[in-house]
PDB file of C-alpha atoms in Angstrom:
ATOM      1  CA  UNK A   1      -9.323 -60.271  14.115  1.00  0.00           C
ATOM      2  CA  UNK A   2      -7.226 -62.917  12.346  1.00  0.00           C
ATOM      3  CA  UNK A   3     -10.036 -63.406   9.838  1.00  0.00           C
ATOM      4  CA  UNK A   4      -9.972 -59.668   8.986  1.00  0.00           C
ATOM      5  CA  UNK A   5      -6.225 -59.768   8.353  1.00  0.00           C
ATOM      6  CA  UNK A   6      -6.505 -62.926   6.279  1.00  0.00           C
ATOM      7  CA  UNK A   7      -9.263 -61.371   4.170  1.00  0.00           C
ATOM      8  CA  UNK A   8      -7.212 -58.215   3.599  1.00  0.00           C
ATOM      9  CA  UNK A   9      -4.185 -60.255   2.553  1.00  0.00           C
ATOM     10  CA  UNK A  10      -6.302 -62.314   0.176  1.00  0.00           C
ATOM     11  CA  UNK A  11      -7.594 -59.154  -1.502  1.00  0.00           C
ATOM     12  CA  UNK A  12      -4.088 -57.739  -1.897  1.00  0.00           C
ATOM     13  CA  UNK A  13      -2.639 -61.014  -3.134  1.00  0.00           C
ATOM     14  CA  UNK A  14      -5.442 -61.379  -5.643  1.00  0.00           C
ATOM     15  CA  UNK A  15      -4.579 -58.059  -7.234  1.00  0.00           C
ATOM     16  CA  UNK A  16      -0.984 -59.166  -7.797  1.00  0.00           C
ATOM     17  CA  UNK A  17      -1.659 -62.450  -9.535  1.00  0.00           C
ATOM     18  CA  UNK A  18      -2.380 -61.177 -13.030  1.00  0.00           C
ATOM     19  CA  UNK A  19       0.102 -61.454 -15.887  1.00  0.00           C
ATOM     20  CA  UNK A  20       0.114 -57.779 -16.807  1.00  0.00           C
ATOM     21  CA  UNK A  21      -1.382 -54.454 -15.823  1.00  0.00           C
ATOM     22  CA  UNK A  22      -4.244 -54.575 -18.318  1.00  0.00           C
ATOM     23  CA  UNK A  23      -5.302 -58.004 -17.080  1.00  0.00           C
ATOM     24  CA  UNK A  24      -4.874 -56.841 -13.509  1.00  0.00           C
ATOM     25  CA  UNK A  25      -7.102 -53.779 -13.968  1.00  0.00           C
ATOM     26  CA  UNK A  26      -9.666 -55.787 -15.896  1.00  0.00           C
ATOM     27  CA  UNK A  27      -9.878 -58.351 -13.103  1.00  0.00           C
ATOM     28  CA  UNK A  28      -9.762 -55.841 -10.228  1.00  0.00           C
ATOM     29  CA  UNK A  29     -13.050 -55.482  -8.391  1.00  0.00           C
ATOM     30  CA  UNK A  30     -12.208 -53.301  -5.411  1.00  0.00           C
ATOM     31  CA  UNK A  31     -10.441 -49.974  -5.153  1.00  0.00           C
ATOM     32  CA  UNK A  32      -7.691 -51.690  -3.146  1.00  0.00           C
ATOM     33  CA  UNK A  33      -7.098 -54.127  -6.023  1.00  0.00           C
ATOM     34  CA  UNK A  34      -7.064 -51.271  -8.545  1.00  0.00           C
ATOM     35  CA  UNK A  35      -4.577 -49.369  -6.383  1.00  0.00           C
ATOM     36  CA  UNK A  36      -2.358 -52.437  -6.235  1.00  0.00           C
ATOM     37  CA  UNK A  37      -2.504 -52.837 -10.023  1.00  0.00           C
ATOM     38  CA  UNK A  38      -1.711 -49.157 -10.575  1.00  0.00           C
ATOM     39  CA  UNK A  39       1.210 -49.342  -8.144  1.00  0.00           C
ATOM     40  CA  UNK A  40       2.624 -52.431  -9.874  1.00  0.00           C
ATOM     41  CA  UNK A  41       2.271 -50.735 -13.267  1.00  0.00           C
ATOM     42  CA  UNK A  42       3.980 -47.581 -12.032  1.00  0.00           C
ATOM     43  CA  UNK A  43       6.776 -49.523 -10.297  1.00  0.00           C
ATOM     44  CA  UNK A  44       7.450 -51.578 -13.438  1.00  0.00           C
ATOM     45  CA  UNK A  45       7.560 -48.445 -15.598  1.00  0.00           C
ATOM     46  CA  UNK A  46       9.964 -46.765 -13.174  1.00  0.00           C
ATOM     47  CA  UNK A  47      12.249 -49.803 -13.037  1.00  0.00           C
ATOM     48  CA  UNK A  48      12.461 -49.963 -16.831  1.00  0.00           C
ATOM     49  CA  UNK A  49      13.044 -46.215 -16.978  1.00  0.00           C
ATOM     50  CA  UNK A  50      15.865 -46.373 -14.395  1.00  0.00           C
ATOM     51  CA  UNK A  51      17.577 -49.131 -16.350  1.00  0.00           C
ATOM     52  CA  UNK A  52      17.399 -47.148 -19.591  1.00  0.00           C
ATOM     53  CA  UNK A  53      18.537 -43.954 -17.851  1.00  0.00           C
ATOM     54  CA  UNK A  54      21.632 -45.718 -16.461  1.00  0.00           C
ATOM     55  CA  UNK A  55      22.382 -47.179 -19.883  1.00  0.00           C
ATOM     56  CA  UNK A  56      22.216 -43.747 -21.483  1.00  0.00           C
ATOM     57  CA  UNK A  57      24.321 -41.967 -18.862  1.00  0.00           C
ATOM     58  CA  UNK A  58      27.157 -44.425 -19.492  1.00  0.00           C
ATOM     59  CA  UNK A  59      27.614 -43.104 -23.034  1.00  0.00           C
ATOM     60  CA  UNK A  60      27.177 -39.384 -22.319  1.00  0.00           C
ATOM     61  CA  UNK A  61      29.911 -36.883 -21.588  1.00  0.00           C
ATOM     62  CA  UNK A  62      29.619 -34.462 -18.636  1.00  0.00           C
ATOM     63  CA  UNK A  63      27.834 -31.741 -20.629  1.00  0.00           C
ATOM     64  CA  UNK A  64      25.350 -34.228 -22.073  1.00  0.00           C
ATOM     65  CA  UNK A  65      24.648 -35.633 -18.599  1.00  0.00           C
ATOM     66  CA  UNK A  66      23.831 -32.106 -17.412  1.00  0.00           C
ATOM     67  CA  UNK A  67      21.496 -31.709 -20.377  1.00  0.00           C
ATOM     68  CA  UNK A  68      19.868 -35.046 -19.582  1.00  0.00           C
ATOM     69  CA  UNK A  69      19.373 -34.017 -15.942  1.00  0.00           C
ATOM     70  CA  UNK A  70      17.818 -30.704 -17.010  1.00  0.00           C
ATOM     71  CA  UNK A  71      15.519 -32.453 -19.473  1.00  0.00           C
ATOM     72  CA  UNK A  72      14.538 -34.933 -16.765  1.00  0.00           C
ATOM     73  CA  UNK A  73      13.544 -32.116 -14.412  1.00  0.00           C
ATOM     74  CA  UNK A  74      11.428 -30.642 -17.202  1.00  0.00           C
ATOM     75  CA  UNK A  75       9.876 -34.027 -17.918  1.00  0.00           C
ATOM     76  CA  UNK A  76       8.925 -34.547 -14.264  1.00  0.00           C
ATOM     77  CA  UNK A  77       7.257 -31.126 -14.198  1.00  0.00           C
ATOM     78  CA  UNK A  78       5.442 -31.913 -17.459  1.00  0.00           C
ATOM     79  CA  UNK A  79       4.373 -35.302 -16.097  1.00  0.00           C
ATOM     80  CA  UNK A  80       2.998 -33.749 -12.914  1.00  0.00           C
ATOM     81  CA  UNK A  81       1.024 -31.072 -14.756  1.00  0.00           C
ATOM     82  CA  UNK A  82      -0.199 -33.366 -17.535  1.00  0.00           C
ATOM     83  CA  UNK A  83      -1.442 -35.926 -15.036  1.00  0.00           C
ATOM     84  CA  UNK A  84      -3.131 -33.192 -12.979  1.00  0.00           C
ATOM     85  CA  UNK A  85      -5.005 -32.142 -16.113  1.00  0.00           C
ATOM     86  CA  UNK A  86      -5.792 -35.684 -17.211  1.00  0.00           C
ATOM     87  CA  UNK A  87      -7.005 -36.845 -13.813  1.00  0.00           C
ATOM     88  CA  UNK A  88      -8.470 -33.618 -12.447  1.00  0.00           C
ATOM     89  CA  UNK A  89     -12.041 -34.841 -12.563  1.00  0.00           C
ATOM     90  CA  UNK A  90     -11.187 -37.730 -10.247  1.00  0.00           C
ATOM     91  CA  UNK A  91      -9.597 -35.439  -7.645  1.00  0.00           C
ATOM     92  CA  UNK A  92     -10.845 -36.223  -4.166  1.00  0.00           C
ATOM     93  CA  UNK A  93     -12.458 -39.484  -5.248  1.00  0.00           C
ATOM     94  CA  UNK A  94     -11.467 -42.968  -4.229  1.00  0.00           C
ATOM     95  CA  UNK A  95     -10.075 -43.687  -7.703  1.00  0.00           C
ATOM     96  CA  UNK A  96      -7.934 -40.516  -7.917  1.00  0.00           C
ATOM     97  CA  UNK A  97      -4.690 -42.206  -6.868  1.00  0.00           C
ATOM     98  CA  UNK A  98      -5.209 -44.995  -9.384  1.00  0.00           C
ATOM     99  CA  UNK A  99      -5.783 -42.508 -12.197  1.00  0.00           C
ATOM    100  CA  UNK A 100      -2.683 -40.495 -11.296  1.00  0.00           C
ATOM    101  CA  UNK A 101      -0.435 -43.564 -11.071  1.00  0.00           C
ATOM    102  CA  UNK A 102      -1.645 -44.947 -14.388  1.00  0.00           C
ATOM    103  CA  UNK A 103      -1.062 -41.568 -16.032  1.00  0.00           C
ATOM    104  CA  UNK A 104       2.426 -41.347 -14.533  1.00  0.00           C
ATOM    105  CA  UNK A 105       3.206 -44.898 -15.627  1.00  0.00           C
ATOM    106  CA  UNK A 106       2.089 -44.182 -19.200  1.00  0.00           C
ATOM    107  CA  UNK A 107       4.200 -41.022 -19.423  1.00  0.00           C
ATOM    108  CA  UNK A 108       7.177 -42.790 -17.829  1.00  0.00           C
ATOM    109  CA  UNK A 109       6.901 -45.495 -20.495  1.00  0.00           C
ATOM    110  CA  UNK A 110       6.878 -42.776 -23.162  1.00  0.00           C
ATOM    111  CA  UNK A 111       9.973 -41.136 -21.616  1.00  0.00           C
ATOM    112  CA  UNK A 112      11.722 -44.507 -21.451  1.00  0.00           C
ATOM    113  CA  UNK A 113      11.099 -44.999 -25.171  1.00  0.00           C
ATOM    114  CA  UNK A 114      12.619 -41.570 -25.838  1.00  0.00           C
ATOM    115  CA  UNK A 115      15.751 -42.435 -23.855  1.00  0.00           C
ATOM    116  CA  UNK A 116      15.956 -45.805 -25.579  1.00  0.00           C
ATOM    117  CA  UNK A 117      15.803 -44.079 -28.963  1.00  0.00           C
ATOM    118  CA  UNK A 118      18.989 -42.195 -28.046  1.00  0.00           C
ATOM    119  CA  UNK A 119      20.974 -45.365 -27.339  1.00  0.00           C
ATOM    120  CA  UNK A 120      19.388 -48.041 -29.533  1.00  0.00           C
ATOM    121  CA  UNK A 121      19.489 -46.333 -32.885  1.00  0.00           C
ATOM    122  CA  UNK A 122      20.474 -46.946 -36.461  1.00  0.00           C
ATOM    123  CA  UNK A 123      23.890 -45.983 -37.745  1.00  0.00           C
ATOM    124  CA  UNK A 124      23.712 -42.559 -39.326  1.00  0.00           C
ATOM    125  CA  UNK A 125      21.040 -41.272 -36.939  1.00  0.00           C
ATOM    126  CA  UNK A 126      22.433 -37.901 -35.833  1.00  0.00           C
ATOM    127  CA  UNK A 127      20.595 -38.071 -32.475  1.00  0.00           C
ATOM    128  CA  UNK A 128      22.275 -41.380 -31.642  1.00  0.00           C
ATOM    129  CA  UNK A 129      24.387 -41.500 -28.481  1.00  0.00           C
ATOM    130  CA  UNK A 130      25.996 -44.896 -28.967  1.00  0.00           C
ATOM    131  CA  UNK A 131      29.762 -44.927 -28.403  1.00  0.00           C
TER     132      UNK A 131
END
């Protein structure tokens, strides 16, 4: 029994040792390792997104924050539907969760870049939200 637990921990730990998501997925052999890589990728994308979202909300007025919240709801719906389309052929398979998380991570990274563009912009850019 202890050997089974030790083996499971070794597999999970092995998936976490890679420098970045691409390396992690390239090195992953088992579905469990791929799931771990996808989760790490998704978590990192969400953390970066949350940081950028907080940064942007600090420079928005109340009306702009409402607009941001509405656009975020629309983005989440788009993300869900786009990833359903992109990963539909994996549905029900052992790799389905990995495909969905990687899709969500990629779209979250795109959304983060869009939010960053609103705060880290050049003077004269009319879409800029810097104070």
